[in-house]
XYZ file of C-alpha atoms in Angstrom:
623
model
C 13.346 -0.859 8.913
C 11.774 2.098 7.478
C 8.007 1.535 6.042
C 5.779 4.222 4.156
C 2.851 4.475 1.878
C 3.860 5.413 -1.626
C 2.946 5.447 -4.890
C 4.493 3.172 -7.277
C 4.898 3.018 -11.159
C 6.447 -0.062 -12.945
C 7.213 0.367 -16.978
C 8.073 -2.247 -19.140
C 9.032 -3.018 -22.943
C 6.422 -4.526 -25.055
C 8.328 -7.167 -26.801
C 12.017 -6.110 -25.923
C 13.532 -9.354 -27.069
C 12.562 -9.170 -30.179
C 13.433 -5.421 -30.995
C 16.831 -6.296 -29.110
C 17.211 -9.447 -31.600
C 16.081 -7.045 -34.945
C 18.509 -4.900 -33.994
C 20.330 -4.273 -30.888
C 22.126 -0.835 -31.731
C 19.217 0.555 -32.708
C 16.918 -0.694 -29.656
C 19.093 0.748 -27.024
C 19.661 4.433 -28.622
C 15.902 4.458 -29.194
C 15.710 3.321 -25.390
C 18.283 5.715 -24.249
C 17.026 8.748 -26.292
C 13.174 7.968 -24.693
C 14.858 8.208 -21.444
C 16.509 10.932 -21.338
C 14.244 13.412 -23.757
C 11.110 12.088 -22.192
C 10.958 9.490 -19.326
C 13.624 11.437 -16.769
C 12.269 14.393 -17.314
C 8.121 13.520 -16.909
C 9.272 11.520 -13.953
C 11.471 14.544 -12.378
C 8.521 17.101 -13.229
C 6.143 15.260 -11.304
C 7.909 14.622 -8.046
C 9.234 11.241 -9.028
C 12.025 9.359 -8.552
C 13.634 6.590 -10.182
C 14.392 3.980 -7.553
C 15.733 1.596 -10.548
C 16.618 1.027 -13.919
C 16.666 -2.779 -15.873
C 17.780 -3.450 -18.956
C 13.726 -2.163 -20.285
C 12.419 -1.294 -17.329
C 11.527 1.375 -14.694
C 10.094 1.403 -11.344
C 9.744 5.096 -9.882
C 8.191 5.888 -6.493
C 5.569 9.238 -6.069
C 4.600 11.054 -3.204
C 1.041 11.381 -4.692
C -1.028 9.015 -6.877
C -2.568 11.940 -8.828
C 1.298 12.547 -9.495
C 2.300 8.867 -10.676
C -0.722 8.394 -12.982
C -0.609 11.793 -14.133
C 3.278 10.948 -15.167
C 2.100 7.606 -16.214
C -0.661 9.083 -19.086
C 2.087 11.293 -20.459
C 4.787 9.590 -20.290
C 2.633 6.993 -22.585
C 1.187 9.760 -24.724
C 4.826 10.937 -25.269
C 6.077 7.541 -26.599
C 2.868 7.534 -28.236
C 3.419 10.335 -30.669
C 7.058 9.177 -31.168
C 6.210 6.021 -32.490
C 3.873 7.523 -34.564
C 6.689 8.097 -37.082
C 9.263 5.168 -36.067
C 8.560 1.973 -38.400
C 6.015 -0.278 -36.957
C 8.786 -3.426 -36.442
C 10.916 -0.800 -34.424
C 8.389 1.221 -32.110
C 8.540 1.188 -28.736
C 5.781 0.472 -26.026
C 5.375 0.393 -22.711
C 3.236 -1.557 -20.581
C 2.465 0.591 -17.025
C 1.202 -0.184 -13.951
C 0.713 1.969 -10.995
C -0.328 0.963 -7.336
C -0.550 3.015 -3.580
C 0.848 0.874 -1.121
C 3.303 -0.069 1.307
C 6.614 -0.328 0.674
C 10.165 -1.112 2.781
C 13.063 1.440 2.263
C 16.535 0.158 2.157
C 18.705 2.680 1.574
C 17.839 4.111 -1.996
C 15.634 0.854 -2.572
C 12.169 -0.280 -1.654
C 10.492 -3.638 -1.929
C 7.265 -4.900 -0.327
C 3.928 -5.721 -1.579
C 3.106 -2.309 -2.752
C 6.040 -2.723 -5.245
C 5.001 -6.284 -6.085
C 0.904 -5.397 -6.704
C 3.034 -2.419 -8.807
C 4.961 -4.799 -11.018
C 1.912 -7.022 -11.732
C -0.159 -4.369 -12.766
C 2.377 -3.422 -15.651
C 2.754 -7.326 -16.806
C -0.905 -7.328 -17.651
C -1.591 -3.783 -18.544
C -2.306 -3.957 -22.600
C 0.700 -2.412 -24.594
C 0.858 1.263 -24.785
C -2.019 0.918 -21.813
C -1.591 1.251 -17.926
C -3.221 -0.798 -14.958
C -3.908 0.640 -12.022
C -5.369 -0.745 -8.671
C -8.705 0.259 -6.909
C -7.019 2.087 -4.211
C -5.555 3.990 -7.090
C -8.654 4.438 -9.121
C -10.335 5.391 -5.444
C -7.357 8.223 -4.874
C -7.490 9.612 -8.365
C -11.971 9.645 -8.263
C -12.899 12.121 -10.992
C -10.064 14.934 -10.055
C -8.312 13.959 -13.132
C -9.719 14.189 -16.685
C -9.643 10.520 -17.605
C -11.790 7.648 -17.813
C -11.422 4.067 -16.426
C -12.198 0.812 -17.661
C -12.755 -1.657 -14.626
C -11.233 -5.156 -15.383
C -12.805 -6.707 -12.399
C -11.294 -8.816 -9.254
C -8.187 -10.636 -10.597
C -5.317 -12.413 -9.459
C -1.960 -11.822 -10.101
C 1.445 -14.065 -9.902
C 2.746 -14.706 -6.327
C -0.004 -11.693 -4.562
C -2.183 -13.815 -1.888
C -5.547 -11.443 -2.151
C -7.080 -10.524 -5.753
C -6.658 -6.972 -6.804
C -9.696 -5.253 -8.586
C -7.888 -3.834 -11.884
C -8.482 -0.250 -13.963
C -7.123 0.243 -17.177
C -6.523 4.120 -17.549
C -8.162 5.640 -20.649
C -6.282 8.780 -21.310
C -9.205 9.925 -23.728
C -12.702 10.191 -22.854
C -14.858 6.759 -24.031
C -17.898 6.819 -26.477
C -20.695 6.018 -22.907
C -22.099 3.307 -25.114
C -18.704 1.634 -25.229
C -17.916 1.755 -21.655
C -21.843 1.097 -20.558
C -20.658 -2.981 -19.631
C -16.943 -4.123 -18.954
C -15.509 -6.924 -21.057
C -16.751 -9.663 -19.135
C -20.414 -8.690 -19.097
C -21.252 -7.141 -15.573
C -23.025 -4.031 -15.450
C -21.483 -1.113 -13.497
C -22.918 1.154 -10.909
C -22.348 4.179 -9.035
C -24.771 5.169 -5.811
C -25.179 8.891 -5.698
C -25.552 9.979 -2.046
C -29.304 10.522 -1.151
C -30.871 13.819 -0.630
C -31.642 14.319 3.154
C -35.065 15.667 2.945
C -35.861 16.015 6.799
C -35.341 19.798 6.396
C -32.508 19.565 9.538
C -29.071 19.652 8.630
C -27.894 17.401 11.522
C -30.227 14.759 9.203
C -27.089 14.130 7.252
C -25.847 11.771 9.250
C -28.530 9.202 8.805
C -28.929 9.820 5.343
C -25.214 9.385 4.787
C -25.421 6.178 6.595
C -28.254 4.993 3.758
C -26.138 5.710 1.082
C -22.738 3.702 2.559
C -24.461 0.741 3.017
C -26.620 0.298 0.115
C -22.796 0.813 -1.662
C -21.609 -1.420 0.602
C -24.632 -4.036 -0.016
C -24.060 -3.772 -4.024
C -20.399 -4.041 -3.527
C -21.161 -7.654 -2.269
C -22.765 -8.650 -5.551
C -20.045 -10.295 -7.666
C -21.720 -9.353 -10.469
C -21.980 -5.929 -10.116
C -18.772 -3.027 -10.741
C -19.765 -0.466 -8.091
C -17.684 2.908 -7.548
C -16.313 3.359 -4.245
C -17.884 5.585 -1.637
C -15.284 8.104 -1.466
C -15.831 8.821 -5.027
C -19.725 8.654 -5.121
C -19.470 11.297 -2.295
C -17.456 13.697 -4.673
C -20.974 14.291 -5.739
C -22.675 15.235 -2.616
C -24.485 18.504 -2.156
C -23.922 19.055 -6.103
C -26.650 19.192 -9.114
C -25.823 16.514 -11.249
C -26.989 15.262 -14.816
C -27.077 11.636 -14.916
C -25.594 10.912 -18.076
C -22.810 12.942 -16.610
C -22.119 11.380 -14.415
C -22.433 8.137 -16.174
C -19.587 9.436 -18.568
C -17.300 10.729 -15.714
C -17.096 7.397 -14.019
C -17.401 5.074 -16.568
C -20.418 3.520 -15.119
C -23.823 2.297 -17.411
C -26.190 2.775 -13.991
C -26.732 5.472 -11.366
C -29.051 5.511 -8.387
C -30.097 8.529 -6.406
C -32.518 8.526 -3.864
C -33.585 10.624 -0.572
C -34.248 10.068 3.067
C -36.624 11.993 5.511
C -36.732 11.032 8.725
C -39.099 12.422 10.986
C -39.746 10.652 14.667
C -40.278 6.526 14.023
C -41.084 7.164 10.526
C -39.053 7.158 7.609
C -39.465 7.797 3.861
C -36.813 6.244 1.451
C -37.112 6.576 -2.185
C -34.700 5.044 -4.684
C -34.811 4.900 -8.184
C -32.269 3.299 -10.553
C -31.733 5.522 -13.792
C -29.333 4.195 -16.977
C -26.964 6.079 -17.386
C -26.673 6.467 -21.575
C -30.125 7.848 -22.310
C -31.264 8.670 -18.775
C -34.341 6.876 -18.572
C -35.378 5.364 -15.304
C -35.204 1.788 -14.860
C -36.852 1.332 -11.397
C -38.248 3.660 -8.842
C -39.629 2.976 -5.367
C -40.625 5.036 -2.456
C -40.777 3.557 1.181
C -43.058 4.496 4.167
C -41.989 2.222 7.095
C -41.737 2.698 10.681
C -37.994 3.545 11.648
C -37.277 0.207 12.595
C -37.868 -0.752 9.129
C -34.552 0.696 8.002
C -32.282 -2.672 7.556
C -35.314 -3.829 5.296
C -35.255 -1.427 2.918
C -31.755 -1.015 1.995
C -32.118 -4.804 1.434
C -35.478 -4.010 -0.514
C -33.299 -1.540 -2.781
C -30.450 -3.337 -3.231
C -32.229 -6.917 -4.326
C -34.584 -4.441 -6.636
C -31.640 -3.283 -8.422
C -30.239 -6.866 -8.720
C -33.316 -8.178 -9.963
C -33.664 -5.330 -12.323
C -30.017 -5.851 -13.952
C -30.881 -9.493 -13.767
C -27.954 -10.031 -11.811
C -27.849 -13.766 -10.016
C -27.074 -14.004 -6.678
C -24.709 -16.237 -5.233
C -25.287 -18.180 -1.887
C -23.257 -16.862 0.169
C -23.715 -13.103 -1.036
C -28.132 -13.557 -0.620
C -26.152 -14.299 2.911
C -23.795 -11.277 3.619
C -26.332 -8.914 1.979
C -29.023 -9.806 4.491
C -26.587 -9.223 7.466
C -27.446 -6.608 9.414
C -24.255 -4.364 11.694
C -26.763 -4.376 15.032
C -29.939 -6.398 15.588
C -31.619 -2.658 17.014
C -31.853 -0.120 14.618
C -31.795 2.352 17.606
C -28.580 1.444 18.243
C -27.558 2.360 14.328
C -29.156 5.361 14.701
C -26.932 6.353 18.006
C -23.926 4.991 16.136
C -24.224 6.893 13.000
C -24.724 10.792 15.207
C -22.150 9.438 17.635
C -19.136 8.978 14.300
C -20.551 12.485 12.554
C -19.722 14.074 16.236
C -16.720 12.786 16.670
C -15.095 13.848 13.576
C -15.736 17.051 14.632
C -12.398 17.406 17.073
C -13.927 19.230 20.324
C -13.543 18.397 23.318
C -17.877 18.855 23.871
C -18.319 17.105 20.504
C -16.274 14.006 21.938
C -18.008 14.164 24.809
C -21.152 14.127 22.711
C -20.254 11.360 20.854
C -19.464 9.229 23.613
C -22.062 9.363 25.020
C -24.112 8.274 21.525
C -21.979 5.389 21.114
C -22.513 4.729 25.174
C -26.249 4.223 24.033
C -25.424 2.274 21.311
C -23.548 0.097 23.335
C -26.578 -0.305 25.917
C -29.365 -1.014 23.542
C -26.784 -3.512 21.585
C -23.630 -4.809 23.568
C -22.450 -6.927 20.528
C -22.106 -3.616 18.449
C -18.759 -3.920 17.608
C -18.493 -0.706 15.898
C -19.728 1.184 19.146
C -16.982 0.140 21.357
C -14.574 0.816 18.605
C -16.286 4.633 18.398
C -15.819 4.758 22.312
C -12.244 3.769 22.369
C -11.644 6.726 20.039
C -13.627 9.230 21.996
C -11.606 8.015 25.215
C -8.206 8.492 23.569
C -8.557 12.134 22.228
C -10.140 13.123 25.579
C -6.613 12.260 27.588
C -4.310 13.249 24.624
C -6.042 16.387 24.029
C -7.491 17.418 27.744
C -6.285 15.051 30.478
C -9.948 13.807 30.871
C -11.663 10.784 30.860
C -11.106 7.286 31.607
C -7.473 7.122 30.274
C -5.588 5.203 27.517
C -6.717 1.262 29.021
C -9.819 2.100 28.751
C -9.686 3.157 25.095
C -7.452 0.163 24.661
C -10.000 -2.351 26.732
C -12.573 -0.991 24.491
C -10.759 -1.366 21.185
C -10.020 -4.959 21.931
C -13.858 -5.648 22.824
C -14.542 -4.028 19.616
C -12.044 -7.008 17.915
C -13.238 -9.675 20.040
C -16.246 -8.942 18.450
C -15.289 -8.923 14.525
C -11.477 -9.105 13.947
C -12.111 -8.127 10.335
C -13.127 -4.701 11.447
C -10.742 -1.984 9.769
C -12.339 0.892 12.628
C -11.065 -1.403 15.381
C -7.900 -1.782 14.419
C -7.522 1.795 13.788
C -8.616 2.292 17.085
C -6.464 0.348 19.026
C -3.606 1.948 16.814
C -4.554 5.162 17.830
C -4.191 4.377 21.629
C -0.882 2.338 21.126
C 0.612 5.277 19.988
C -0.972 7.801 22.542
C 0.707 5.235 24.585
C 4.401 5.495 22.572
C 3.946 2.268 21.690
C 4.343 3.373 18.222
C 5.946 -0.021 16.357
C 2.572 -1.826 17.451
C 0.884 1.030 16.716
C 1.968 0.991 13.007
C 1.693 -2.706 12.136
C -2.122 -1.926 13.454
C -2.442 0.780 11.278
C -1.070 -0.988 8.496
C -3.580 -4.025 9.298
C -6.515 -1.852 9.268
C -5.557 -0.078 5.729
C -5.128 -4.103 4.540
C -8.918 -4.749 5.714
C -9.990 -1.711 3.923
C -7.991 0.436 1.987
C -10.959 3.322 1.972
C -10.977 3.505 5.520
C -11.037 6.945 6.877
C -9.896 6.708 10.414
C -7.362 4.372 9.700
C -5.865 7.251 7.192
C -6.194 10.237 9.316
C -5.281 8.602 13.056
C -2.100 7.226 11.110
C -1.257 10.234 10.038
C -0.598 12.114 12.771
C 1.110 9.277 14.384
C 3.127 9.652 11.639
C 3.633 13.231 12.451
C 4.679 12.961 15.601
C 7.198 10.349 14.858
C 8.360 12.609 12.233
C 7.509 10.812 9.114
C 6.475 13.938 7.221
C 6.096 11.958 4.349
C 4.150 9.464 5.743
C 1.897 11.652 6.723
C 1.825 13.899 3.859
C 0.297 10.730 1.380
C -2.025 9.701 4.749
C -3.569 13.320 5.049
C -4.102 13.340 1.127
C -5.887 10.209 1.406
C -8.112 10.845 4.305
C -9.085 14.196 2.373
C -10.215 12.044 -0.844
C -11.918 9.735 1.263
C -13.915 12.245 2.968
C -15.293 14.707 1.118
C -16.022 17.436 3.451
C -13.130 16.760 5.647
C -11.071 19.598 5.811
C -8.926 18.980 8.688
C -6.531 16.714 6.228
C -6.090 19.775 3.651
C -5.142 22.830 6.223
C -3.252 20.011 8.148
C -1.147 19.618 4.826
C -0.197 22.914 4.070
C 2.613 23.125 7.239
C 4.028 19.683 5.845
C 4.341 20.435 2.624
C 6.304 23.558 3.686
C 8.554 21.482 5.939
C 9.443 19.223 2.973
C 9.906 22.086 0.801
C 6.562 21.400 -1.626
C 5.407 24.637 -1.088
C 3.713 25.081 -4.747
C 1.436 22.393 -3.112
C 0.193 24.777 -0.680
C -2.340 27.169 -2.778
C -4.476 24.044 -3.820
C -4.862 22.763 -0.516
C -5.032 25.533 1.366
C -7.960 26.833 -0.966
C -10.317 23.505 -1.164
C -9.371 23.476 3.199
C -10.739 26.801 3.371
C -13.858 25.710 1.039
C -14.381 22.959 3.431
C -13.849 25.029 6.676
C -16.063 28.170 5.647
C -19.156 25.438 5.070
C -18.837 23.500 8.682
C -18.735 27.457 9.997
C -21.890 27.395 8.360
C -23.479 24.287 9.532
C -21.768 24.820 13.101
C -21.101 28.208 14.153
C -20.649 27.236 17.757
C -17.622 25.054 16.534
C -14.285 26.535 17.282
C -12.325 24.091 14.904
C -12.908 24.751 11.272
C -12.485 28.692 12.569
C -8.855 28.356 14.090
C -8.066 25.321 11.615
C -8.810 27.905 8.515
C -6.528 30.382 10.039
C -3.883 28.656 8.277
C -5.458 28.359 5.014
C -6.104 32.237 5.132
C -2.534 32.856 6.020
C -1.465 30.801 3.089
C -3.393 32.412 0.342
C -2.350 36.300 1.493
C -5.421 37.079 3.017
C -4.084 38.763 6.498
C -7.162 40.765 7.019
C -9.577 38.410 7.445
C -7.494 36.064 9.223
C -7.443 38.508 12.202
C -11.477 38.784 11.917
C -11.017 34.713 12.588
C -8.840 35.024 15.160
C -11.272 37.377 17.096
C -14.296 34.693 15.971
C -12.399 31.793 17.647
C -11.302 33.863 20.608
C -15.079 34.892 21.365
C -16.532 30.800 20.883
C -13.448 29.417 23.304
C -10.886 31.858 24.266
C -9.531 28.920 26.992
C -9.361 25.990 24.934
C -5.886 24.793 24.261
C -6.109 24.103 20.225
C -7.718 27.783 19.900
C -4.821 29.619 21.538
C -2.144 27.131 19.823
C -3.577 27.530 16.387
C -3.731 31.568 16.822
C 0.056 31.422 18.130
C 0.740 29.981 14.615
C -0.991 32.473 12.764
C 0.506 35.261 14.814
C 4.096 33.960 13.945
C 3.504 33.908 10.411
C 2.411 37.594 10.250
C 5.194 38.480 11.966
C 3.735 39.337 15.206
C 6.411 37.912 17.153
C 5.953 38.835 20.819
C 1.738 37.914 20.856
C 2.614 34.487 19.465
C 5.248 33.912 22.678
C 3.020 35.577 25.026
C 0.132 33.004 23.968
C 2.726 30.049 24.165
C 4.488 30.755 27.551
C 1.113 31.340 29.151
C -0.502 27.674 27.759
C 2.568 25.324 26.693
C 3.745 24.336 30.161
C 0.115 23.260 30.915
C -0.063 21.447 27.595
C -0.822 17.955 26.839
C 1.921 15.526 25.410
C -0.048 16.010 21.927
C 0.721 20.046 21.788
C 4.321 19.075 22.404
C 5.453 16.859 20.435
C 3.817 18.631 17.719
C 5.314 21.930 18.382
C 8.974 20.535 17.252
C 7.812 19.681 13.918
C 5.261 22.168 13.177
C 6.733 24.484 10.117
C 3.986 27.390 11.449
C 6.783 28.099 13.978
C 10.113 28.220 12.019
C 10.456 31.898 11.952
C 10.661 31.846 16.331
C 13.255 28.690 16.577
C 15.818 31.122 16.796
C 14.590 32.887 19.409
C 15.600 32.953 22.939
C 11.949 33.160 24.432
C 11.122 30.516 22.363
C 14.325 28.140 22.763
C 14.018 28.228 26.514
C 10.066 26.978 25.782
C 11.741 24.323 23.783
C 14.546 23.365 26.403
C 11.550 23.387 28.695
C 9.471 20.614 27.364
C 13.227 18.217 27.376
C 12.565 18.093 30.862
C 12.027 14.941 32.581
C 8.595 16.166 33.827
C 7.815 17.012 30.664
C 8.744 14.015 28.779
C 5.260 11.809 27.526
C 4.487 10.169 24.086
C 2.095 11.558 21.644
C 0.066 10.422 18.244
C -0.065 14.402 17.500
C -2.432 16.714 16.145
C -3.972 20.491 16.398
């Protein structure tokens, strides 16, 4: 049984019985005319495809969401302006809905609850309107010019968990109109806060603020709050409030700024509305370090009180929960996840050892061990060191022992499943951890190289888009894109990714010169866009910071092979794949970089090399 992530659009006729009853004849040629003039040919231009037709309906599958809701808008926009001169009795509307989720193939079918959440969404979208879910309104953040209207948690016919509901507002709203959704609650977005401690490697802490005062107001029923991922879209950027407040359809922002400095701390907040820009509330905290769990609950009951927003029981609860009982521990956590996602072998051994000392000054951290397992498992996939996949496994289970809600954890022990080959666990793992929480980034990016490696270039393609949106300066996911979109023949994909990957690359080499990654990563990108030149500066630049490592030397093969420099790339891979790790190698027989060498005898005996029984491990893949 083949599962993937896709994105799914359901379409429906407003009132089909009754146009069919009017008049029959009539009904269908309208139908069959708005099909083939319009519908095919929005769906076809937009990477769809029709997976089935009803008597009035459609249900189309996407390998993007910016593509489905994109196709959605002007597909209704289309039948819009037809209608426009059809007699009211006689026009035709659609109702829409559009969902990311999972889905079964079967043959040229799918079913599952991504189709399901999918048809749902259309049944209530208004007529001529179209519903979308929150992982869709997450995917789409502000990349697309439209506007959302947030219809709040509801629940829908035969789907066992709520779905928060958008309705998609192809023009942009008078603010004053979309300041408060229909049923009265005031929305918010949380801006991330300014680190002010005058030391880059700050970030981490003040990123850490910022999640959880997000994920503190997201626990207030009351309260709409944008998602993190598309907060963070805002990051680094000067923004006008009101803006903002028209971009996301929200009637409240809140900025703020951290500086931490020893076992002090200054937090300031300040809650700002959004249609006239005036501030609402404003606070600034000087606490001791330790402090730190207080005031995010401080600025997240002040913003509740302020938008006279009540409370429930069980939320004054959750909110006052803390993730550790030692804020030292927090602190350790929060360096030890920035480090990791940095892909080195010294920045996982970095991290480790931060979310070692996490670990020590809180053993019921589950978080910690969940950050450990991960650091174990890319140390032996990536360079044979460290404790070994039972460890990361042991660790990952701790991690659930401690909180079996926790998406990280189950991403974790995914991850080392299908180090292990174990790769049917691994996915129903994966898949659990994207149920918890559908904005988790780990979950996204470890699943889609496991995805890779099985293959599943598809898969991974809609994974590694995700993981980019969810993380805004991750550009790992983009560059990673550009040789699967050239395997599946998407190649007018490429300039777009391999542009904002480069964007994202060239600013880590700026905050972290000494890092190797973002240099022989951007390679790629530099290839892509035509500029040849500079990529062979890089290539020197990553040679010079670590001429040994095995990612450095794979990723400069690739970009030797695609400018045509045929006998350096062998040279590099006969001297360093037969010492590779099970990662490199699986990788190598799916990676697009190295098309142009497949037919070469050098390279073929590489390839009949690795078939080897000696040669033979399992791999979740990645470079």
């Amino acid at each position: 049984m083949e599962r993937h992530l896709s994105a799914i659009l359901a379409a429906d006729v407003v009132g089909y019985s009754r146009l069919m009853g009017a008049n029959e004849a009539g009904t269908l040629d309208a139908l069959k005319a708005l099909r083939s003039e319009l519908i095919d040919a929005k769906i076809a231009e937009h990477q769809g495809r029709i997976v089935k037709l009803t008597g009035d309906g459609i249900l189309a599958e996407f390998p993007s969401v910016i593509s489905a809701v994109t196709c959605a808008v002007e597909m209704q926009l289309g039948i819009r302006d037809r209608a426009s001169i059809t007699q009211p009795d006689h026009r035709i509307q659609f109702r829409m809905g559009v969902n990311l989720g999972d889905v079964i193939v079967e043959g040229d079918d799918i079913y599952g609850d991504g189709v399901n959440v999918a048809a749902r969404l259309e049944s209530i979208a208004p007529p001529g309107g179209i519903a979308v879910s929150q992982s869709v309104r997450d995917s789409v953040g502000n990349r697309l010019d439209l506007a959302f209207e947030d219809r709040g948690e509801q629940s829908l016919k035969n789907i066992e968990k709520s779905v928060r509901v958008y309705h998609v507002l192809p023009e942009e709203p008078d603010i004053t109109e979309s300041a408060a959704t229909k049923d009265g609650r005031p929305s918010i977005a949380v801006l991330p806060f300014n680190n002010m401690s005058g030391d880059p490697e700050q970030e981490y802490f003040s990123d850490g603020i910022t999640e959880d005062v997000i994920t503190d107001l997201s626990k207030v029923s009351g309260l709409l709050v944008t998602a993190r991922n598309t907060s963070f879209t805002y990051k680094g950027k000067p923004v006008k409030v009101q803006q903002v407040g028209k971009e996301l359809g929200v009637s409240f922002v809140v900025e703020g700024s951290v500086r931490k400095a020893g076992s002090r701390v200054r937090v300031t907040g300040q809650l700002i509305d959004a249609r006239d820009g005036n501030h609402v509330w404003a606070e600034r905290f000087d606490r001791d370090l330790t402090d730190i769990f207080a005031i995010q609950d401080e600025i997240t009951h002040a913003i509740v009180e302020q938008l006279k927003v009540k409370l429930l029981p069980q939320e004054k609860r959750s909110i006052t929960q803390t993730p550790t009982s030692s804020v030292e521990a927090y602190t350790y956590y929060l360096r030890g996840r920035q480090l990791l996602h940095r892909h080195t072998k010294s920045y996982y051994c970095l991290a480790k050892r931060m979310f070692e000392k996490a670990v020590e000054l809180d053993p019921l951290y589950a978080r910690a061990y969940a950050g450990i397992a991960d650091c174990d498992s890319f140390l032996d996939l990536h360079y044979h060191t460290g404790p070994g996949i039972a460890a990361s496994l042991a660790n990952a289970e701790r991690a659930l022992a401690l909180d079996d809600k926790l998406a990280e954890a189950h991403a974790s022990r995914a991850l080392a499943l299908s180090i292990s080959g174990r790769y049917e666990d691994a996915n129903s793992e994966f898949e659990r951890a994207l149920a918890l929480d559908p904005n988790c980034f780990e979950a996204h990016y470890f699943y889609a190289r496991a995805s890779f490696a099985q293959g599943n270039l598809e898969r991974a393609a809609v994974l590694f888009e995700r993981a980019a949106e969810l993380k805004p300066d991750d550009y790992q996911s983009l560059i990673l894109l550009i040789q699967i979109y050239r395997s599946l023949g998407r190649k007018e994909r490429i300039p777009e990714v391999a542009r904002k990957g480069l964007e994202r690359a060239e600013h880590e080499m700026i905050l972290h010169p000494e890092d190797p990654r973002p240099a022989y990563l951007g390679l790629a990108a530099l290839v892509a866009l035509g500029q040849r030149e500079r990529a062979k500066e890089w290539i020197l630049r990553t040679l010079l910071i670590e001429p040994d490592d095995i990612f450095t030397q794979y990723n400069v093969a690739c970009v030797y092979t695609e400018m045509g420099e045929t006998d350096s790339a062998l040279d590099l891979l006969e001297r360093f794949l037969p010492h590779a790790g099970a990662e490199i190698k699986e990788w190598i027989k799916h990676d697009s970089d190295f098309d142009p060498l497949r037919g070469h005898p050098r390279f073929q005996k590489l390839l009949a090399d690795l078939k080897r029984p000696a040669a033979v491990e399992s791999s979740a893949g990645s470079v």
